[in-house]
GROMACS .gro file of C-alpha atoms in nm:
model
  296
    1MET     CA    1  -1.458  -1.121  -0.085
    2ALA     CA    2  -1.180  -1.009  -0.318
    3PHE     CA    3  -1.124  -0.875  -0.664
    4SER     CA    4  -0.845  -1.069  -0.829
    5SER     CA    5  -0.650  -0.961  -1.134
    6SER     CA    6  -0.373  -1.131  -1.326
    7SER     CA    7  -0.100  -0.970  -1.120
    8TRP     CA    8  -0.227  -0.854  -0.784
    9HIS     CA    9  -0.514  -0.879  -0.542
   10PHE     CA   10  -0.749  -0.630  -0.385
   11THR     CA   11  -0.961  -0.693  -0.079
   12SER     CA   12  -1.186  -0.407   0.015
   13LEU     CA   13  -1.400  -0.540   0.294
   14PHE     CA   14  -1.202  -0.505   0.612
   15VAL     CA   15  -0.935  -0.270   0.740
   16ILE     CA   16  -0.817  -0.246   1.100
   17PHE     CA   17  -0.626   0.036   1.263
   18GLN     CA   18  -0.470  -0.023   1.603
   19LEU     CA   19  -0.414   0.299   1.793
   20LEU     CA   20  -0.174   0.256   2.085
   21TRP     CA   21  -0.217   0.490   2.376
   22SER     CA   22   0.058   0.594   2.617
   23GLY     CA   23  -0.031   0.589   2.984
   24ASN     CA   24  -0.009   0.964   3.040
   25LEU     CA   25  -0.236   1.044   2.744
   26TYR     CA   26  -0.486   0.763   2.781
   27ALA     CA   27  -0.703   0.955   3.025
   28ASN     CA   28  -0.730   1.236   2.770
   29GLY     CA   29  -0.820   0.997   2.491
   30CYS     CA   30  -0.523   1.091   2.270
   31TYR     CA   31  -0.324   0.836   2.073
   32THR     CA   32   0.049   0.855   2.014
   33SER     CA   33   0.093   0.611   1.726
   34ILE     CA   34  -0.099   0.414   1.466
   35ILE     CA   35  -0.031   0.057   1.360
   36SER     CA   36  -0.236  -0.024   1.052
   37PHE     CA   37  -0.328  -0.377   0.949
   38GLY     CA   38  -0.504  -0.360   0.618
   39ASP     CA   39  -0.526  -0.430   0.248
   40SER     CA   40  -0.455  -0.213  -0.053
   41LEU     CA   41  -0.676   0.062   0.092
   42ALA     CA   42  -0.424   0.100   0.374
   43ASP     CA   43  -0.096  -0.039   0.236
   44THR     CA   44   0.169   0.233   0.241
   45GLY     CA   45   0.452   0.025   0.099
   46ASN     CA   46   0.443  -0.339   0.209
   47LEU     CA   47   0.373  -0.453  -0.146
   48LYS     CA   48   0.684  -0.269  -0.259
   49GLN     CA   49   0.891  -0.461  -0.005
   50LEU     CA   50   0.727  -0.788  -0.109
   51ALA     CA   51   0.814  -0.720  -0.471
   52SER     CA   52   1.181  -0.676  -0.381
   53ILE     CA   53   1.180  -1.012  -0.203
   54THR     CA   54   0.989  -1.210  -0.465
   55ASN     CA   55   1.137  -1.032  -0.769
   56ARG     CA   56   0.787  -0.968  -0.900
   57VAL     CA   57   0.675  -0.651  -1.073
   58PHE     CA   58   0.333  -0.526  -0.966
   59PRO     CA   59   0.157  -0.259  -1.177
   60VAL     CA   60   0.102  -0.053  -0.861
   61LEU     CA   61   0.479  -0.002  -0.838
   62LEU     CA   62   0.491   0.151  -1.185
   63PRO     CA   63   0.397   0.500  -1.304
   64PRO     CA   64   0.154   0.666  -1.282
   65TYR     CA   65   0.094   0.526  -0.931
   66GLY     CA   66   0.223   0.768  -0.671
   67GLU     CA   67   0.265   1.048  -0.925
   68ASN     CA   68   0.138   1.308  -0.677
   69PHE     CA   69   0.325   1.170  -0.376
   70TYR     CA   70   0.648   1.322  -0.247
   71ASP     CA   71   0.880   1.052  -0.385
   72GLN     CA   72   0.637   0.891  -0.631
   73SER     CA   73   0.709   0.514  -0.629
   74THR     CA   74   0.555   0.435  -0.291
   75GLY     CA   75   0.361   0.112  -0.337
   76ARG     CA   76   0.038   0.295  -0.258
   77CYS     CA   77  -0.262   0.203  -0.471
   78SER     CA   78  -0.344   0.561  -0.565
   79ASN     CA   79  -0.194   0.868  -0.727
   80GLY     CA   80  -0.097   0.997  -0.383
   81ARG     CA   81  -0.184   0.958  -0.017
   82LEU     CA   82  -0.433   0.718   0.140
   83ILE     CA   83  -0.677   0.760   0.428
   84ILE     CA   84  -0.420   0.622   0.674
   85ASP     CA   85  -0.170   0.886   0.556
   86PHE     CA   86  -0.415   1.161   0.648
   87LEU     CA   87  -0.510   1.000   0.981
   88GLY     CA   88  -0.141   0.967   1.065
   89ALA     CA   89  -0.051   1.302   0.913
   90THR     CA   90   0.294   1.318   1.076
   91ALA     CA   91   0.395   0.962   0.986
   92LEU     CA   92   0.651   1.067   0.726
   93ASP     CA   93   1.014   0.971   0.694
   94SER     CA   94   1.265   1.198   0.870
   95SER     CA   95   1.438   1.270   0.537
   96PHE     CA   96   1.120   1.452   0.432
   97LEU     CA   97   1.059   1.628   0.765
   98GLU     CA   98   1.406   1.747   0.872
   99PRO     CA   99   1.482   1.973   0.571
  100ARG     CA  100   1.154   2.148   0.650
  101GLY     CA  101   1.255   2.218   1.008
  102ILE     CA  102   1.042   1.940   1.157
  103LEU     CA  103   1.226   1.723   1.406
  104ASN     CA  104   1.091   1.373   1.448
  105THR     CA  105   1.239   1.131   1.699
  106MET     CA  106   1.280   0.791   1.534
  107THR     CA  107   1.315   0.449   1.696
  108ASN     CA  108   1.491   0.146   1.556
  109ALA     CA  109   1.356  -0.108   1.802
  110SER     CA  110   1.356  -0.469   1.687
  111LEU     CA  111   1.035  -0.648   1.596
  112GLN     CA  112   1.065  -0.854   1.914
  113VAL     CA  113   1.077  -0.537   2.123
  114GLN     CA  114   0.786  -0.384   1.932
  115LEU     CA  115   0.574  -0.696   1.987
  116SER     CA  116   0.660  -0.680   2.355
  117TRP     CA  117   0.533  -0.320   2.365
  118PHE     CA  118   0.220  -0.431   2.181
  119LYS     CA  119   0.145  -0.704   2.437
  120LYS     CA  120   0.199  -0.466   2.728
  121SER     CA  121  -0.029  -0.208   2.568
  122LEU     CA  122  -0.301  -0.454   2.471
  123ARG     CA  123  -0.536  -0.349   2.748
  124SER     CA  124  -0.508   0.017   2.650
  125ILE     CA  125  -0.560  -0.027   2.277
  126CYS     CA  126  -0.807   0.168   2.077
  127GLY     CA  127  -0.920  -0.043   1.785
  128ASN     CA  128  -1.063   0.117   1.473
  129ALA     CA  129  -1.255  -0.113   1.238
  130SER     CA  130  -1.367   0.039   0.913
  131GLY     CA  131  -1.678  -0.052   0.722
  132ASN     CA  132  -1.673  -0.140   0.357
  133LEU     CA  133  -1.683   0.126   0.086
  134PRO     CA  134  -1.984   0.133  -0.152
  135ILE     CA  135  -1.844  -0.132  -0.386
  136GLY     CA  136  -2.141  -0.092  -0.619
  137CYS     CA  137  -1.982   0.239  -0.723
  138SER     CA  138  -1.648   0.080  -0.815
  139SER     CA  139  -1.554   0.118  -1.182
  140ALA     CA  140  -1.427  -0.239  -1.179
  141TYR     CA  141  -1.750  -0.391  -1.051
  142LEU     CA  142  -1.961  -0.165  -1.272
  143THR     CA  143  -1.766  -0.303  -1.568
  144ILE     CA  144  -1.762  -0.667  -1.463
  145CYS     CA  145  -2.113  -0.686  -1.317
  146GLY     CA  146  -2.304  -0.485  -1.575
  147SER     CA  147  -2.679  -0.526  -1.526
  148GLU     CA  148  -3.021  -0.416  -1.643
  149LYS     CA  149  -3.108  -0.047  -1.610
  150GLU     CA  150  -3.340  -0.099  -1.312
  151GLU     CA  151  -3.053  -0.245  -1.108
  152TYR     CA  152  -2.871   0.089  -1.093
  153ASP     CA  153  -2.931   0.361  -0.835
  154ASN     CA  154  -3.076   0.663  -1.016
  155THR     CA  155  -2.905   0.907  -0.778
  156THR     CA  156  -2.553   0.766  -0.809
  157GLY     CA  157  -2.537   0.527  -1.104
  158CYS     CA  158  -2.406   0.258  -0.869
  159LEU     CA  159  -2.517  -0.105  -0.864
  160ILE     CA  160  -2.783  -0.141  -0.595
  161ARG     CA  161  -2.725  -0.507  -0.514
  162LEU     CA  162  -2.352  -0.463  -0.454
  163ASN     CA  163  -2.407  -0.166  -0.228
  164LYS     CA  164  -2.669  -0.366  -0.039
  165PHE     CA  165  -2.405  -0.634   0.007
  166ALA     CA  166  -2.163  -0.375   0.145
  167GLU     CA  167  -2.433  -0.249   0.383
  168TYR     CA  168  -2.498  -0.605   0.501
  169HIS     CA  169  -2.127  -0.657   0.567
  170ASN     CA  170  -2.111  -0.336   0.766
  171GLU     CA  171  -2.413  -0.435   0.975
  172LEU     CA  172  -2.249  -0.766   1.064
  173LEU     CA  173  -1.923  -0.588   1.143
  174GLN     CA  174  -2.095  -0.348   1.383
  175THR     CA  175  -2.268  -0.640   1.555
  176LYS     CA  176  -1.932  -0.806   1.613
  177LEU     CA  177  -1.778  -0.482   1.735
  178ASN     CA  178  -2.055  -0.446   1.993
  179GLN     CA  179  -1.974  -0.797   2.113
  180ILE     CA  180  -1.608  -0.703   2.146
  181ARG     CA  181  -1.702  -0.391   2.343
  182GLU     CA  182  -1.903  -0.604   2.585
  183LEU     CA  183  -1.619  -0.854   2.628
  184HIS     CA  184  -1.353  -0.584   2.665
  185PRO     CA  185  -1.509  -0.276   2.827
  186ASP     CA  186  -1.162  -0.130   2.889
  187VAL     CA  187  -1.087  -0.119   2.516
  188ILE     CA  188  -1.213   0.165   2.298
  189VAL     CA  189  -1.344   0.031   1.967
  190ILE     CA  190  -1.425   0.286   1.698
  191TYR     CA  191  -1.635   0.201   1.393
  192ALA     CA  192  -1.537   0.409   1.090
  193ASP     CA  193  -1.825   0.434   0.844
  194TYR     CA  194  -1.635   0.441   0.515
  195TYR     CA  195  -1.955   0.356   0.330
  196ASN     CA  196  -2.157   0.668   0.409
  197ALA     CA  197  -1.851   0.892   0.422
  198ALA     CA  198  -1.786   0.795   0.059
  199LEU     CA  199  -2.148   0.765  -0.056
  200GLN     CA  200  -2.211   1.137  -0.016
  201ILE     CA  201  -1.934   1.194  -0.270
  202TYR     CA  202  -2.094   0.960  -0.522
  203ARG     CA  203  -2.430   1.133  -0.474
  204SER     CA  204  -2.293   1.481  -0.550
  205PRO     CA  205  -1.944   1.456  -0.703
  206ASP     CA  206  -1.958   1.803  -0.860
  207LYS     CA  207  -2.030   1.957  -0.519
  208PHE     CA  208  -1.692   1.834  -0.396
  209GLY     CA  209  -1.494   1.927  -0.706
  210PHE     CA  210  -1.505   1.590  -0.882
  211THR     CA  211  -1.614   1.736  -1.213
  212ASN     CA  212  -1.536   1.416  -1.402
  213GLY     CA  213  -1.780   1.223  -1.188
  214GLY     CA  214  -1.751   0.944  -0.938
  215LEU     CA  215  -1.767   0.632  -1.152
  216LYS     CA  216  -1.512   0.664  -1.433
  217ALA     CA  217  -1.150   0.586  -1.345
  218CYS     CA  218  -0.872   0.836  -1.402
  219CYS     CA  219  -0.625   0.566  -1.504
  220GLY     CA  220  -0.721   0.260  -1.704
  221GLY     CA  221  -0.751   0.070  -2.028
  222GLY     CA  222  -1.067   0.218  -2.174
  223GLY     CA  223  -1.435   0.132  -2.179
  224PRO     CA  224  -1.738   0.316  -2.035
  225PHE     CA  225  -1.575   0.336  -1.691
  226ASN     CA  226  -1.213   0.333  -1.815
  227PHE     CA  227  -1.151  -0.006  -1.656
  228ASN     CA  228  -1.023  -0.312  -1.836
  229SER     CA  229  -0.910  -0.614  -1.634
  230SER     CA  230  -0.675  -0.707  -1.919
  231ALA     CA  231  -0.514  -0.362  -1.924
  232GLU     CA  232  -0.492  -0.228  -1.572
  233CYS     CA  233  -0.348   0.106  -1.470
  234GLY     CA  234   0.031   0.088  -1.483
  235CYS     CA  235   0.033  -0.163  -1.769
  236PRO     CA  236   0.101  -0.091  -2.139
  237ASN     CA  237  -0.186   0.043  -2.349
  238THR     CA  238  -0.342   0.235  -2.064
  239SER     CA  239  -0.391   0.608  -2.020
  240VAL     CA  240  -0.405   0.843  -1.724
  241CYS     CA  241  -0.607   1.162  -1.687
  242ASP     CA  242  -0.448   1.505  -1.657
  243GLN     CA  243  -0.638   1.610  -1.343
  244PRO     CA  244  -0.674   1.321  -1.094
  245ASP     CA  245  -0.826   1.553  -0.833
  246THR     CA  246  -1.136   1.584  -1.052
  247TYR     CA  247  -1.195   1.208  -1.034
  248VAL     CA  248  -1.314   0.994  -0.742
  249SER     CA  249  -1.179   0.668  -0.885
  250TRP     CA  250  -0.809   0.635  -0.953
  251ASP     CA  251  -0.769   0.294  -1.119
  252GLY     CA  252  -1.121   0.154  -1.113
  253ILE     CA  253  -1.069  -0.016  -0.778
  254HIS     CA  254  -0.895   0.237  -0.556
  255LEU     CA  255  -0.971   0.606  -0.508
  256THR     CA  256  -0.772   0.920  -0.578
  257GLU     CA  257  -0.586   1.114  -0.313
  258ALA     CA  258  -0.852   1.386  -0.334
  259ALA     CA  259  -1.128   1.136  -0.254
  260TYR     CA  260  -0.931   0.981   0.032
  261ARG     CA  261  -0.864   1.327   0.174
  262LEU     CA  262  -1.234   1.411   0.176
  263ILE     CA  263  -1.325   1.079   0.341
  264SER     CA  264  -1.059   1.145   0.606
  265GLU     CA  265  -1.208   1.488   0.674
  266ASN     CA  266  -1.551   1.330   0.715
  267LEU     CA  267  -1.413   1.077   0.964
  268PHE     CA  268  -1.237   1.343   1.171
  269GLN     CA  269  -1.546   1.561   1.185
  270GLY     CA  270  -1.701   1.277   1.381
  271SER     CA  271  -2.032   1.216   1.208
  272TYR     CA  272  -1.905   0.896   1.043
  273THR     CA  273  -1.741   0.729   1.343
  274THR     CA  274  -1.895   0.553   1.644
  275PRO     CA  275  -1.810   0.679   1.898
  276ARG     CA  276  -1.729   1.017   1.749
  277PHE     CA  277  -1.356   1.039   1.683
  278ASN     CA  278  -1.338   1.406   1.779
  279SER     CA  279  -1.497   1.337   2.119
  280LEU     CA  280  -1.205   1.113   2.220
  281CYS     CA  281  -0.927   1.358   2.144
  282PRO     CA  282  -1.066   1.698   2.038
  283THR     CA  283  -0.731   1.879   2.046
  284LEU     CA  284  -0.553   1.627   1.826
  285THR     CA  285  -0.854   1.600   1.596
  286SER     CA  286  -0.850   1.976   1.546
  287GLN     CA  287  -0.478   1.971   1.465
  288VAL     CA  288  -0.516   1.695   1.207
  289ARG     CA  289  -0.820   1.867   1.054
  290ASP     CA  290  -0.609   2.182   1.010
  291LYS     CA  291  -0.340   1.976   0.839
  292LEU     CA  292  -0.596   1.822   0.607
  293SER     CA  293  -0.726   2.164   0.506
  294THR     CA  294  -0.374   2.292   0.429
  295SER     CA  295  -0.243   1.979   0.253
  296MET     CA  296  -0.396   2.054  -0.084
   0.00000   0.00000   0.00000
């Protein structure tokens, strides 16, 4: 399932993280790198590279996207960092780290060499498959799929039928993951429950500092939810809020950095992953949690 606009595409249903484990850390359950295969929820710049090749201009490459990131124009579909940025909290370019006294050994191995490493590491891969977000709370779908009053959840304002669809998807995904676990008992497969990690925010946005609510987009072309498919964020005749951190939704489809940070914290605390993420590598989990709390 995908939401398609005039200039770019968004697919929210499936994101995969591949966590490669080095031999000496595998026994301790600690990963050394993250390779993310995903859509606009996880894309940290591939669309930007694609634009340079195809000579196309995507709204996501224009202001105000990335306005709160270190170098702004990043290709990320948000005002700042994504969940994958928080999970891989040290995955920043050396030009950002070195002036701050952080030394980071870089590798320039060819793609062929990297694929060779991937094949060799296949049996010691930890796969992380994430469930779908509560799409019934998306500003875009609330605008496009407007319904009768009784079709909305009284506690969140979200569309019940779309969230039920997301729940159904997640149930099927977990069934498939269990099958993979049975076929590959030597592979650790983690299910990340994006749905419930995000749903608690939509139920009580004020509690988490989202004083402008969970349903109205920070950046958009107007309307009840500030989403207009004919005037998307980054296009002319759109506006952007002054305080993105008080909004859950960034552009009606994707979330703000503040929302992604909170979801990341929920995942690292362990209650929204199966098995619990912090049980696999408690030391590393604690370190990343500390970084999340100080990265405001």
